[in-house]
Amino acid sequence: MRIDTSVAVATAIAAKQPLVALESTVIAHGLPYPQNVTVAREMEAVIRAGGATPATIGVVAGVATVGLADEVLERFAQASDVRKLARRDIPLCIADGAYGATTVSATMALAHQKGIEVFATGGIGGVHRDARSSFDISADLTELAKTPVIVVCAGAKSILDLPATVEYLETVGVPVYGYGTNEFPAFYSAKSGLSVNVAADVHTIARAWRAHRALGGGGMIVAVPPPAEYALDPAEIEQHILRALAQADAAGIRGQAVTPFLLSAVMRETSGESMRTNMALLQNNARIAAALAVALAQG
Ligand code: PSU
Ligand code: MN
């Protein structure tokens, strides 16, 4: 299978320099224009400033691409014909010669093909609140179980059943480390009431990662709380989330459309405040991912 790389990404891979993968679904289906392309560029800049090479991943006219060019980022941010790709959606996107934005699962799969071990994003998918009846569990979790990539994120949004998500990750053997915290962050807020193991710094994570890999482990989560000055009140967010869930239910939203629907409904329900939190934590995660990639490259 053909996987194109940008010159910068190819050069960094050849020289064994640190790289950080970035997803494109957060651009195409997670945030509105133009904030989506602004934050995509800011994340790339933060990673370069941290001494690593950013590799934003997507499928461009049927070609899996690691290191999207800036004009392609712009297209992903604006176009309505960009598919949302979980791992299982990549093959048909390639066969159709279509455009596709990669979710966490698809980004991990393609990053791993190029040997990239660190990936920064906002929130992972997980077990949905109605999973007992809908069976809706994100493919991100099964990908984390098998594909050796470290996902630096702010936990997951509480549109999901966070306790069930954390339990699932334990069941399938995914280490979940709170970055300087023993609590799994709930994206907008640092607190979820769920305990995880603490990782003190990137060097500790790098050592744990080598041990995990030596044991044949798959993915790992480094969960970073949102920067304190941008964190929002969990009780207030819950009210917005309940309204978003009710809207999704009333509209009969199912399957792949559920997460993008809930994300935009929560965005509508909350003010510009939640957008600022979202952008701040994406940048913060990119910064920590770059430091981790540098620590791993130092051996
Ligand atoms: N959560 C967010 N923002 C996002 C996503 C999740 O706060 O943009 C995106 C990611 O790409 C994630 C995907 O991999 O949604 C999960 O979708 P699903 O629940 O359909 O598996
Ligand atoms: Mn789903």
PDB file of C-alpha atoms and ligand atoms in Angstrom:
ATOM      1  CA  MET A   1       0.000   0.000   0.000  1.00  0.00           C
ATOM      2  CA  ARG A   2       1.238   3.443  -0.900  1.00  0.00           C
ATOM      3  CA  ILE A   3       1.775   5.911   1.962  1.00  0.00           C
ATOM      4  CA  ASP A   4       3.038   9.346   0.945  1.00  0.00           C
ATOM      5  CA  THR A   5       5.109  11.440   3.312  1.00  0.00           C
ATOM      6  CA  SER A   6       6.004  15.124   3.201  1.00  0.00           C
ATOM      7  CA  VAL A   7       9.689  15.940   2.678  1.00  0.00           C
ATOM      8  CA  ALA A   8       9.997  17.090   6.317  1.00  0.00           C
ATOM      9  CA  VAL A   9       8.478  13.845   7.630  1.00  0.00           C
ATOM     10  CA  ALA A  10      10.570  11.634   5.328  1.00  0.00           C
ATOM     11  CA  THR A  11      13.726  13.482   6.375  1.00  0.00           C
ATOM     12  CA  ALA A  12      12.954  13.152  10.096  1.00  0.00           C
ATOM     13  CA  ILE A  13      12.144   9.436   9.767  1.00  0.00           C
ATOM     14  CA  ALA A  14      15.375   8.767   7.847  1.00  0.00           C
ATOM     15  CA  ALA A  15      17.438  10.665  10.433  1.00  0.00           C
ATOM     16  CA  LYS A  16      15.621   9.009  13.379  1.00  0.00           C
ATOM     17  CA  GLN A  17      14.569  12.415  14.644  1.00  0.00           C
ATOM     18  CA  PRO A  18      11.520  12.838  16.912  1.00  0.00           C
ATOM     19  CA  LEU A  19       8.110  13.036  15.236  1.00  0.00           C
ATOM     20  CA  VAL A  20       4.602  13.664  16.536  1.00  0.00           C
ATOM     21  CA  ALA A  21       1.545  12.403  14.635  1.00  0.00           C
ATOM     22  CA  LEU A  22      -1.623  14.529  14.510  1.00  0.00           C
ATOM     23  CA  GLU A  23      -5.130  13.459  13.485  1.00  0.00           C
ATOM     24  CA  SER A  24      -7.309  15.222  10.910  1.00  0.00           C
ATOM     25  CA  THR A  25     -10.833  14.333  12.114  1.00  0.00           C
ATOM     26  CA  VAL A  26     -10.541  16.955  14.843  1.00  0.00           C
ATOM     27  CA  ILE A  27      -9.953  19.431  11.980  1.00  0.00           C
ATOM     28  CA  ALA A  28     -12.628  18.203   9.550  1.00  0.00           C
ATOM     29  CA  HIS A  29     -15.346  17.017  11.948  1.00  0.00           C
ATOM     30  CA  GLY A  30     -14.397  18.163  15.463  1.00  0.00           C
ATOM     31  CA  LEU A  31     -14.124  21.948  15.281  1.00  0.00           C
ATOM     32  CA  PRO A  32     -15.683  24.732  13.175  1.00  0.00           C
ATOM     33  CA  TYR A  33     -13.856  26.748  10.489  1.00  0.00           C
ATOM     34  CA  PRO A  34     -11.634  28.757  10.805  1.00  0.00           C
ATOM     35  CA  GLN A  35     -10.666  27.819  14.386  1.00  0.00           C
ATOM     36  CA  ASN A  36      -9.973  24.260  13.184  1.00  0.00           C
ATOM     37  CA  VAL A  37      -7.252  25.219  10.704  1.00  0.00           C
ATOM     38  CA  THR A  38      -5.831  27.830  13.093  1.00  0.00           C
ATOM     39  CA  VAL A  39      -5.365  25.282  15.860  1.00  0.00           C
ATOM     40  CA  ALA A  40      -4.023  22.670  13.410  1.00  0.00           C
ATOM     41  CA  ARG A  41      -1.299  25.115  12.372  1.00  0.00           C
ATOM     42  CA  GLU A  42      -0.626  26.145  15.968  1.00  0.00           C
ATOM     43  CA  MET A  43      -0.163  22.517  17.011  1.00  0.00           C
ATOM     44  CA  GLU A  44       2.337  21.985  14.204  1.00  0.00           C
ATOM     45  CA  ALA A  45       4.224  25.146  15.238  1.00  0.00           C
ATOM     46  CA  VAL A  46       4.315  24.107  18.911  1.00  0.00           C
ATOM     47  CA  ILE A  47       5.726  20.703  17.950  1.00  0.00           C
ATOM     48  CA  ARG A  48       8.460  22.297  15.806  1.00  0.00           C
ATOM     49  CA  ALA A  49       9.297  24.713  18.634  1.00  0.00           C
ATOM     50  CA  GLY A  50       9.652  21.667  20.896  1.00  0.00           C
ATOM     51  CA  GLY A  51      12.263  20.130  18.597  1.00  0.00           C
ATOM     52  CA  ALA A  52      10.092  17.519  16.847  1.00  0.00           C
ATOM     53  CA  THR A  53       8.532  17.204  13.381  1.00  0.00           C
ATOM     54  CA  PRO A  54       4.708  17.299  13.120  1.00  0.00           C
ATOM     55  CA  ALA A  55       3.036  14.709  10.890  1.00  0.00           C
ATOM     56  CA  THR A  56      -0.645  15.433  10.322  1.00  0.00           C
ATOM     57  CA  ILE A  57      -2.281  12.347   8.827  1.00  0.00           C
ATOM     58  CA  GLY A  58      -5.134  11.889   6.350  1.00  0.00           C
ATOM     59  CA  VAL A  59      -6.163  10.313   3.044  1.00  0.00           C
ATOM     60  CA  VAL A  60      -5.733  12.678   0.081  1.00  0.00           C
ATOM     61  CA  ALA A  61      -7.489  11.697  -3.163  1.00  0.00           C
ATOM     62  CA  GLY A  62      -7.127   8.031  -2.247  1.00  0.00           C
ATOM     63  CA  VAL A  63      -3.540   8.263  -0.988  1.00  0.00           C
ATOM     64  CA  ALA A  64      -2.749   7.702   2.690  1.00  0.00           C
ATOM     65  CA  THR A  65      -0.579  10.676   3.628  1.00  0.00           C
ATOM     66  CA  VAL A  66       1.650  11.281   6.644  1.00  0.00           C
ATOM     67  CA  GLY A  67       2.506  14.979   6.753  1.00  0.00           C
ATOM     68  CA  LEU A  68      -0.361  16.920   5.131  1.00  0.00           C
ATOM     69  CA  ALA A  69       0.627  20.032   3.181  1.00  0.00           C
ATOM     70  CA  ASP A  70      -0.778  23.334   4.416  1.00  0.00           C
ATOM     71  CA  GLU A  71      -3.204  23.738   1.491  1.00  0.00           C
ATOM     72  CA  VAL A  72      -4.528  20.235   2.185  1.00  0.00           C
ATOM     73  CA  LEU A  73      -5.091  21.191   5.844  1.00  0.00           C
ATOM     74  CA  GLU A  74      -7.105  24.147   4.585  1.00  0.00           C
ATOM     75  CA  ARG A  75      -9.183  21.846   2.339  1.00  0.00           C
ATOM     76  CA  PHE A  76      -9.848  19.455   5.229  1.00  0.00           C
ATOM     77  CA  ALA A  77     -10.907  22.410   7.381  1.00  0.00           C
ATOM     78  CA  GLN A  78     -13.428  23.703   4.817  1.00  0.00           C
ATOM     79  CA  ALA A  79     -14.608  20.840   2.647  1.00  0.00           C
ATOM     80  CA  SER A  80     -17.824  18.930   3.204  1.00  0.00           C
ATOM     81  CA  ASP A  81     -16.687  15.964   1.085  1.00  0.00           C
ATOM     82  CA  VAL A  82     -14.035  14.751   3.542  1.00  0.00           C
ATOM     83  CA  ARG A  83     -15.025  11.401   5.048  1.00  0.00           C
ATOM     84  CA  LYS A  84     -14.542  10.520   8.701  1.00  0.00           C
ATOM     85  CA  LEU A  85     -12.235   7.516   8.810  1.00  0.00           C
ATOM     86  CA  ALA A  86     -11.877   4.996  11.582  1.00  0.00           C
ATOM     87  CA  ARG A  87      -9.371   2.202  10.790  1.00  0.00           C
ATOM     88  CA  ARG A  88     -11.973   0.129   8.970  1.00  0.00           C
ATOM     89  CA  ASP A  89     -12.931   3.045   6.686  1.00  0.00           C
ATOM     90  CA  ILE A  90      -9.439   3.587   5.237  1.00  0.00           C
ATOM     91  CA  PRO A  91      -9.585   0.797   2.587  1.00  0.00           C
ATOM     92  CA  LEU A  92     -12.714   2.023   0.767  1.00  0.00           C
ATOM     93  CA  CYS A  93     -11.528   5.642   0.925  1.00  0.00           C
ATOM     94  CA  ILE A  94      -8.363   4.545  -0.869  1.00  0.00           C
ATOM     95  CA  ALA A  95     -10.302   2.387  -3.359  1.00  0.00           C
ATOM     96  CA  ASP A  96     -12.696   5.262  -4.141  1.00  0.00           C
ATOM     97  CA  GLY A  97      -9.872   7.801  -4.514  1.00  0.00           C
ATOM     98  CA  ALA A  98     -11.652   9.935  -1.924  1.00  0.00           C
ATOM     99  CA  TYR A  99     -10.595  12.367   0.802  1.00  0.00           C
ATOM    100  CA  GLY A 100     -10.697  11.168   4.397  1.00  0.00           C
ATOM    101  CA  ALA A 101      -9.903  12.640   7.785  1.00  0.00           C
ATOM    102  CA  THR A 102      -8.410  10.144  10.209  1.00  0.00           C
ATOM    103  CA  THR A 103      -9.824   9.587  13.709  1.00  0.00           C
ATOM    104  CA  VAL A 104      -7.603   8.387  16.551  1.00  0.00           C
ATOM    105  CA  SER A 105      -7.836   4.743  15.413  1.00  0.00           C
ATOM    106  CA  ALA A 106      -6.974   5.457  11.770  1.00  0.00           C
ATOM    107  CA  THR A 107      -4.229   7.927  12.721  1.00  0.00           C
ATOM    108  CA  MET A 108      -2.606   5.346  15.020  1.00  0.00           C
ATOM    109  CA  ALA A 109      -2.741   2.714  12.272  1.00  0.00           C
ATOM    110  CA  LEU A 110      -1.019   4.963   9.713  1.00  0.00           C
ATOM    111  CA  ALA A 111       1.460   6.498  12.181  1.00  0.00           C
ATOM    112  CA  HIS A 112       2.573   3.003  13.153  1.00  0.00           C
ATOM    113  CA  GLN A 113       3.132   2.096   9.487  1.00  0.00           C
ATOM    114  CA  LYS A 114       5.745   4.869   9.444  1.00  0.00           C
ATOM    115  CA  GLY A 115       7.226   4.003  12.841  1.00  0.00           C
ATOM    116  CA  ILE A 116       5.876   7.126  14.579  1.00  0.00           C
ATOM    117  CA  GLU A 117       5.341   6.390  18.273  1.00  0.00           C
ATOM    118  CA  VAL A 118       3.871   9.616  19.670  1.00  0.00           C
ATOM    119  CA  PHE A 119       0.526  11.169  18.726  1.00  0.00           C
ATOM    120  CA  ALA A 120      -1.126  14.292  20.138  1.00  0.00           C
ATOM    121  CA  THR A 121      -4.851  14.996  20.101  1.00  0.00           C
ATOM    122  CA  GLY A 122      -7.674  16.464  22.197  1.00  0.00           C
ATOM    123  CA  GLY A 123      -9.999  13.693  23.283  1.00  0.00           C
ATOM    124  CA  ILE A 124     -10.198  10.011  22.417  1.00  0.00           C
ATOM    125  CA  GLY A 125     -13.397   8.183  21.537  1.00  0.00           C
ATOM    126  CA  GLY A 126     -14.719   5.707  24.087  1.00  0.00           C
ATOM    127  CA  VAL A 127     -17.693   3.827  25.452  1.00  0.00           C
ATOM    128  CA  HIS A 128     -20.897   5.785  24.824  1.00  0.00           C
ATOM    129  CA  ARG A 129     -23.354   6.372  27.664  1.00  0.00           C
ATOM    130  CA  ASP A 130     -25.977   4.215  25.940  1.00  0.00           C
ATOM    131  CA  ALA A 131     -23.529   1.432  25.003  1.00  0.00           C
ATOM    132  CA  ARG A 132     -25.570  -1.221  26.838  1.00  0.00           C
ATOM    133  CA  SER A 133     -28.297  -0.879  24.216  1.00  0.00           C
ATOM    134  CA  SER A 134     -26.443   0.702  21.256  1.00  0.00           C
ATOM    135  CA  PHE A 135     -23.165  -1.293  21.501  1.00  0.00           C
ATOM    136  CA  ASP A 136     -21.497   2.008  20.534  1.00  0.00           C
ATOM    137  CA  ILE A 137     -17.860   1.679  21.603  1.00  0.00           C
ATOM    138  CA  SER A 138     -15.293   3.666  19.639  1.00  0.00           C
ATOM    139  CA  ALA A 139     -12.797   1.797  17.473  1.00  0.00           C
ATOM    140  CA  ASP A 140     -10.209   4.035  19.164  1.00  0.00           C
ATOM    141  CA  LEU A 141     -10.277   1.647  22.137  1.00  0.00           C
ATOM    142  CA  THR A 142      -9.652  -1.543  20.166  1.00  0.00           C
ATOM    143  CA  GLU A 143      -6.906   0.243  18.227  1.00  0.00           C
ATOM    144  CA  LEU A 144      -5.260   1.314  21.483  1.00  0.00           C
ATOM    145  CA  ALA A 145      -5.336  -2.320  22.561  1.00  0.00           C
ATOM    146  CA  LYS A 146      -3.173  -3.456  19.649  1.00  0.00           C
ATOM    147  CA  THR A 147      -1.266  -0.621  17.965  1.00  0.00           C
ATOM    148  CA  PRO A 148       1.917   0.609  19.670  1.00  0.00           C
ATOM    149  CA  VAL A 149       1.455   4.369  19.685  1.00  0.00           C
ATOM    150  CA  ILE A 150       1.357   6.722  22.692  1.00  0.00           C
ATOM    151  CA  VAL A 151      -1.723   8.950  22.549  1.00  0.00           C
ATOM    152  CA  VAL A 152      -1.293  12.232  24.405  1.00  0.00           C
ATOM    153  CA  CYS A 153      -4.802  13.592  25.059  1.00  0.00           C
ATOM    154  CA  ALA A 154      -6.939  15.410  27.632  1.00  0.00           C
ATOM    155  CA  GLY A 155      -8.755  12.178  28.467  1.00  0.00           C
ATOM    156  CA  ALA A 156     -12.194  12.074  26.867  1.00  0.00           C
ATOM    157  CA  LYS A 157     -15.282  14.259  26.794  1.00  0.00           C
ATOM    158  CA  SER A 158     -18.006  13.294  29.220  1.00  0.00           C
ATOM    159  CA  ILE A 159     -20.421  12.901  26.284  1.00  0.00           C
ATOM    160  CA  LEU A 160     -19.069   9.376  26.926  1.00  0.00           C
ATOM    161  CA  ASP A 161     -19.398   6.978  29.830  1.00  0.00           C
ATOM    162  CA  LEU A 162     -15.976   7.798  31.280  1.00  0.00           C
ATOM    163  CA  PRO A 163     -15.946   5.113  34.013  1.00  0.00           C
ATOM    164  CA  ALA A 164     -16.767   2.433  31.403  1.00  0.00           C
ATOM    165  CA  THR A 165     -14.117   3.860  29.050  1.00  0.00           C
ATOM    166  CA  VAL A 166     -11.433   3.674  31.744  1.00  0.00           C
ATOM    167  CA  GLU A 167     -12.520   0.106  32.652  1.00  0.00           C
ATOM    168  CA  TYR A 168     -12.384  -0.945  28.997  1.00  0.00           C
ATOM    169  CA  LEU A 169      -8.821   0.376  28.672  1.00  0.00           C
ATOM    170  CA  GLU A 170      -7.802  -1.631  31.728  1.00  0.00           C
ATOM    171  CA  THR A 171      -9.438  -4.786  30.340  1.00  0.00           C
ATOM    172  CA  VAL A 172      -7.553  -4.590  27.042  1.00  0.00           C
ATOM    173  CA  GLY A 173      -4.182  -3.833  28.658  1.00  0.00           C
ATOM    174  CA  VAL A 174      -3.718  -0.166  27.782  1.00  0.00           C
ATOM    175  CA  PRO A 175      -1.640   1.740  30.361  1.00  0.00           C
ATOM    176  CA  VAL A 176      -3.343   5.037  31.210  1.00  0.00           C
ATOM    177  CA  TYR A 177      -1.124   7.595  32.880  1.00  0.00           C
ATOM    178  CA  GLY A 178      -2.263  10.905  34.265  1.00  0.00           C
ATOM    179  CA  TYR A 179       0.389  13.482  33.471  1.00  0.00           C
ATOM    180  CA  GLY A 180       1.239  14.823  36.923  1.00  0.00           C
ATOM    181  CA  THR A 181      -2.196  13.759  38.204  1.00  0.00           C
ATOM    182  CA  ASN A 182      -3.873  10.633  39.536  1.00  0.00           C
ATOM    183  CA  GLU A 183      -7.211  11.607  38.015  1.00  0.00           C
ATOM    184  CA  PHE A 184      -8.374  10.838  34.477  1.00  0.00           C
ATOM    185  CA  PRO A 185      -9.161  14.264  32.967  1.00  0.00           C
ATOM    186  CA  ALA A 186     -12.592  14.887  31.468  1.00  0.00           C
ATOM    187  CA  PHE A 187     -11.341  17.116  28.622  1.00  0.00           C
ATOM    188  CA  TYR A 188     -12.892  20.438  29.726  1.00  0.00           C
ATOM    189  CA  SER A 189     -12.034  19.808  33.355  1.00  0.00           C
ATOM    190  CA  ALA A 190      -9.181  18.160  35.217  1.00  0.00           C
ATOM    191  CA  LYS A 191     -11.559  16.109  37.378  1.00  0.00           C
ATOM    192  CA  SER A 192     -13.611  13.033  36.541  1.00  0.00           C
ATOM    193  CA  GLY A 193     -13.477  11.217  39.882  1.00  0.00           C
ATOM    194  CA  LEU A 194     -11.652   8.326  38.150  1.00  0.00           C
ATOM    195  CA  SER A 195      -8.226   7.255  39.391  1.00  0.00           C
ATOM    196  CA  VAL A 196      -5.358   6.433  37.074  1.00  0.00           C
ATOM    197  CA  ASN A 197      -1.642   5.908  37.582  1.00  0.00           C
ATOM    198  CA  VAL A 198       0.488   9.020  37.849  1.00  0.00           C
ATOM    199  CA  ALA A 199       3.390   9.677  35.476  1.00  0.00           C
ATOM    200  CA  ALA A 200       5.618  12.400  36.844  1.00  0.00           C
ATOM    201  CA  ASP A 201       7.390  13.486  33.649  1.00  0.00           C
ATOM    202  CA  VAL A 202       8.218  12.540  30.050  1.00  0.00           C
ATOM    203  CA  HIS A 203      11.339  10.603  31.065  1.00  0.00           C
ATOM    204  CA  THR A 204       9.295   8.323  33.322  1.00  0.00           C
ATOM    205  CA  ILE A 205       6.819   7.798  30.459  1.00  0.00           C
ATOM    206  CA  ALA A 206       9.670   7.027  28.037  1.00  0.00           C
ATOM    207  CA  ARG A 207      11.022   4.332  30.403  1.00  0.00           C
ATOM    208  CA  ALA A 208       7.546   2.869  30.955  1.00  0.00           C
ATOM    209  CA  TRP A 209       6.966   2.848  27.172  1.00  0.00           C
ATOM    210  CA  ARG A 210      10.122   0.802  26.538  1.00  0.00           C
ATOM    211  CA  ALA A 211       9.030  -1.727  29.167  1.00  0.00           C
ATOM    212  CA  HIS A 212       5.504  -1.870  27.701  1.00  0.00           C
ATOM    213  CA  ARG A 213       6.922  -2.501  24.210  1.00  0.00           C
ATOM    214  CA  ALA A 214       9.354  -5.116  25.492  1.00  0.00           C
ATOM    215  CA  LEU A 215       6.319  -6.971  26.863  1.00  0.00           C
ATOM    216  CA  GLY A 216       4.591  -6.829  23.457  1.00  0.00           C
ATOM    217  CA  GLY A 217       2.074  -4.186  24.548  1.00  0.00           C
ATOM    218  CA  GLY A 218       0.038  -2.025  22.187  1.00  0.00           C
ATOM    219  CA  GLY A 219      -1.012   1.565  22.750  1.00  0.00           C
ATOM    220  CA  MET A 220      -0.640   3.811  25.789  1.00  0.00           C
ATOM    221  CA  ILE A 221      -2.513   6.884  26.970  1.00  0.00           C
ATOM    222  CA  VAL A 222      -0.914   9.931  28.507  1.00  0.00           C
ATOM    223  CA  ALA A 223      -3.814  11.969  29.853  1.00  0.00           C
ATOM    224  CA  VAL A 224      -3.014  15.634  30.395  1.00  0.00           C
ATOM    225  CA  PRO A 225      -5.422  17.887  32.325  1.00  0.00           C
ATOM    226  CA  PRO A 226      -6.486  21.046  30.460  1.00  0.00           C
ATOM    227  CA  PRO A 227      -4.391  24.104  31.438  1.00  0.00           C
ATOM    228  CA  ALA A 228      -5.853  25.312  34.771  1.00  0.00           C
ATOM    229  CA  GLU A 229      -6.695  28.806  33.549  1.00  0.00           C
ATOM    230  CA  TYR A 230      -8.890  27.327  30.774  1.00  0.00           C
ATOM    231  CA  ALA A 231     -10.617  24.535  32.716  1.00  0.00           C
ATOM    232  CA  LEU A 232     -14.430  24.710  32.920  1.00  0.00           C
ATOM    233  CA  ASP A 233     -16.901  23.762  35.671  1.00  0.00           C
ATOM    234  CA  PRO A 234     -17.850  20.046  35.257  1.00  0.00           C
ATOM    235  CA  ALA A 235     -21.403  20.553  36.617  1.00  0.00           C
ATOM    236  CA  GLU A 236     -22.074  23.274  34.052  1.00  0.00           C
ATOM    237  CA  ILE A 237     -20.625  21.205  31.191  1.00  0.00           C
ATOM    238  CA  GLU A 238     -22.825  18.264  32.244  1.00  0.00           C
ATOM    239  CA  GLN A 239     -25.953  20.382  31.701  1.00  0.00           C
ATOM    240  CA  HIS A 240     -24.835  21.183  28.143  1.00  0.00           C
ATOM    241  CA  ILE A 241     -23.961  17.543  27.500  1.00  0.00           C
ATOM    242  CA  LEU A 242     -27.363  16.328  28.697  1.00  0.00           C
ATOM    243  CA  ARG A 243     -29.063  18.711  26.266  1.00  0.00           C
ATOM    244  CA  ALA A 244     -26.754  17.564  23.439  1.00  0.00           C
ATOM    245  CA  LEU A 245     -27.529  13.888  24.199  1.00  0.00           C
ATOM    246  CA  ALA A 246     -31.271  14.637  24.179  1.00  0.00           C
ATOM    247  CA  GLN A 247     -30.935  16.357  20.788  1.00  0.00           C
ATOM    248  CA  ALA A 248     -29.031  13.368  19.351  1.00  0.00           C
ATOM    249  CA  ASP A 249     -31.684  11.002  20.654  1.00  0.00           C
ATOM    250  CA  ALA A 250     -34.554  13.099  19.262  1.00  0.00           C
ATOM    251  CA  ALA A 251     -32.830  13.309  15.867  1.00  0.00           C
ATOM    252  CA  GLY A 252     -32.228   9.539  15.804  1.00  0.00           C
ATOM    253  CA  ILE A 253     -28.475   9.935  15.268  1.00  0.00           C
ATOM    254  CA  ARG A 254     -26.641   6.593  15.085  1.00  0.00           C
ATOM    255  CA  GLY A 255     -23.225   5.108  14.335  1.00  0.00           C
ATOM    256  CA  GLN A 256     -20.384   7.209  12.964  1.00  0.00           C
ATOM    257  CA  ALA A 257     -22.475  10.371  13.063  1.00  0.00           C
ATOM    258  CA  VAL A 258     -22.985  10.265  16.847  1.00  0.00           C
ATOM    259  CA  THR A 259     -19.667  11.769  17.976  1.00  0.00           C
ATOM    260  CA  PRO A 260     -19.533  14.632  15.416  1.00  0.00           C
ATOM    261  CA  PHE A 261     -23.203  15.435  16.206  1.00  0.00           C
ATOM    262  CA  LEU A 262     -22.548  15.541  19.966  1.00  0.00           C
ATOM    263  CA  LEU A 263     -19.353  17.569  19.539  1.00  0.00           C
ATOM    264  CA  SER A 264     -21.115  20.254  17.514  1.00  0.00           C
ATOM    265  CA  ALA A 265     -24.192  20.221  19.761  1.00  0.00           C
ATOM    266  CA  VAL A 266     -21.996  20.751  22.848  1.00  0.00           C
ATOM    267  CA  MET A 267     -20.161  23.495  20.948  1.00  0.00           C
ATOM    268  CA  ARG A 268     -23.507  25.202  20.167  1.00  0.00           C
ATOM    269  CA  GLU A 269     -24.722  24.814  23.740  1.00  0.00           C
ATOM    270  CA  THR A 270     -21.605  26.262  25.320  1.00  0.00           C
ATOM    271  CA  SER A 271     -20.217  29.683  24.558  1.00  0.00           C
ATOM    272  CA  GLY A 272     -16.945  30.541  22.877  1.00  0.00           C
ATOM    273  CA  GLU A 273     -15.460  29.636  26.239  1.00  0.00           C
ATOM    274  CA  SER A 274     -15.393  25.919  25.466  1.00  0.00           C
ATOM    275  CA  MET A 275     -13.681  26.636  22.133  1.00  0.00           C
ATOM    276  CA  ARG A 276     -10.901  28.469  23.949  1.00  0.00           C
ATOM    277  CA  THR A 277     -10.469  25.510  26.303  1.00  0.00           C
ATOM    278  CA  ASN A 278     -10.436  23.134  23.344  1.00  0.00           C
ATOM    279  CA  MET A 279      -7.759  25.106  21.498  1.00  0.00           C
ATOM    280  CA  ALA A 280      -5.621  25.635  24.605  1.00  0.00           C
ATOM    281  CA  LEU A 281      -5.557  21.956  25.530  1.00  0.00           C
ATOM    282  CA  LEU A 282      -4.763  20.859  21.965  1.00  0.00           C
ATOM    283  CA  GLN A 283      -1.708  23.137  21.982  1.00  0.00           C
ATOM    284  CA  ASN A 284      -0.714  22.013  25.459  1.00  0.00           C
ATOM    285  CA  ASN A 285      -0.943  18.339  24.438  1.00  0.00           C
ATOM    286  CA  ALA A 286       1.140  19.028  21.324  1.00  0.00           C
ATOM    287  CA  ARG A 287       3.837  20.612  23.500  1.00  0.00           C
ATOM    288  CA  ILE A 288       3.988  17.638  25.883  1.00  0.00           C
ATOM    289  CA  ALA A 289       3.919  15.133  22.997  1.00  0.00           C
ATOM    290  CA  ALA A 290       6.913  16.899  21.410  1.00  0.00           C
ATOM    291  CA  ALA A 291       8.846  16.732  24.705  1.00  0.00           C
ATOM    292  CA  LEU A 292       7.999  13.035  24.976  1.00  0.00           C
ATOM    293  CA  ALA A 293       9.076  12.329  21.380  1.00  0.00           C
ATOM    294  CA  VAL A 294      12.373  14.118  22.079  1.00  0.00           C
ATOM    295  CA  ALA A 295      12.878  12.059  25.278  1.00  0.00           C
ATOM    296  CA  LEU A 296      12.197   8.818  23.362  1.00  0.00           C
ATOM    297  CA  ALA A 297      14.601   9.769  20.565  1.00  0.00           C
ATOM    298  CA  GLN A 298      17.353  10.419  23.140  1.00  0.00           C
ATOM    299  CA  GLY A 299      17.112   6.742  24.101  1.00  0.00           C
TER     300      GLY A 299
HETATM  301  N1  PSU B   1     -13.511  13.627  20.888  1.00  0.00           N
HETATM  302  C1  PSU B   1     -13.267  14.962  20.863  1.00  0.00           C
HETATM  303  N2  PSU B   1     -12.944  15.536  19.676  1.00  0.00           N
HETATM  304  C2  PSU B   1     -12.837  14.826  18.506  1.00  0.00           C
HETATM  305  C3  PSU B   1     -13.082  13.412  18.560  1.00  0.00           C
HETATM  306  C4  PSU B   1     -13.415  12.854  19.761  1.00  0.00           C
HETATM  307  O1  PSU B   1     -13.355  15.614  21.886  1.00  0.00           O
HETATM  308  O2  PSU B   1     -12.546  15.403  17.453  1.00  0.00           O
HETATM  309  C5  PSU B   1     -12.926  12.600  17.300  1.00  0.00           C
HETATM  310  C6  PSU B   1     -11.560  11.888  17.262  1.00  0.00           C
HETATM  311  O3  PSU B   1     -11.123  11.841  15.918  1.00  0.00           O
HETATM  312  C7  PSU B   1     -11.909  10.485  17.734  1.00  0.00           C
HETATM  313  C8  PSU B   1     -13.268  10.307  17.095  1.00  0.00           C
HETATM  314  O4  PSU B   1     -11.004   9.492  17.297  1.00  0.00           O
HETATM  315  O5  PSU B   1     -13.905  11.556  17.280  1.00  0.00           O
HETATM  316  C9  PSU B   1     -14.063   9.173  17.708  1.00  0.00           C
HETATM  317  O6  PSU B   1     -15.208   8.941  16.940  1.00  0.00           O
HETATM  318  P1  PSU B   1     -16.158   7.694  17.274  1.00  0.00           P
HETATM  319  O7  PSU B   1     -16.766   8.009  18.613  1.00  0.00           O
HETATM  320  O8  PSU B   1     -17.164   7.661  16.171  1.00  0.00           O
HETATM  321  O9  PSU B   1     -15.286   6.488  17.317  1.00  0.00           O
HETATM  322 MN    MN B   2     -19.272   4.879  17.485  1.00  0.00          MN
END
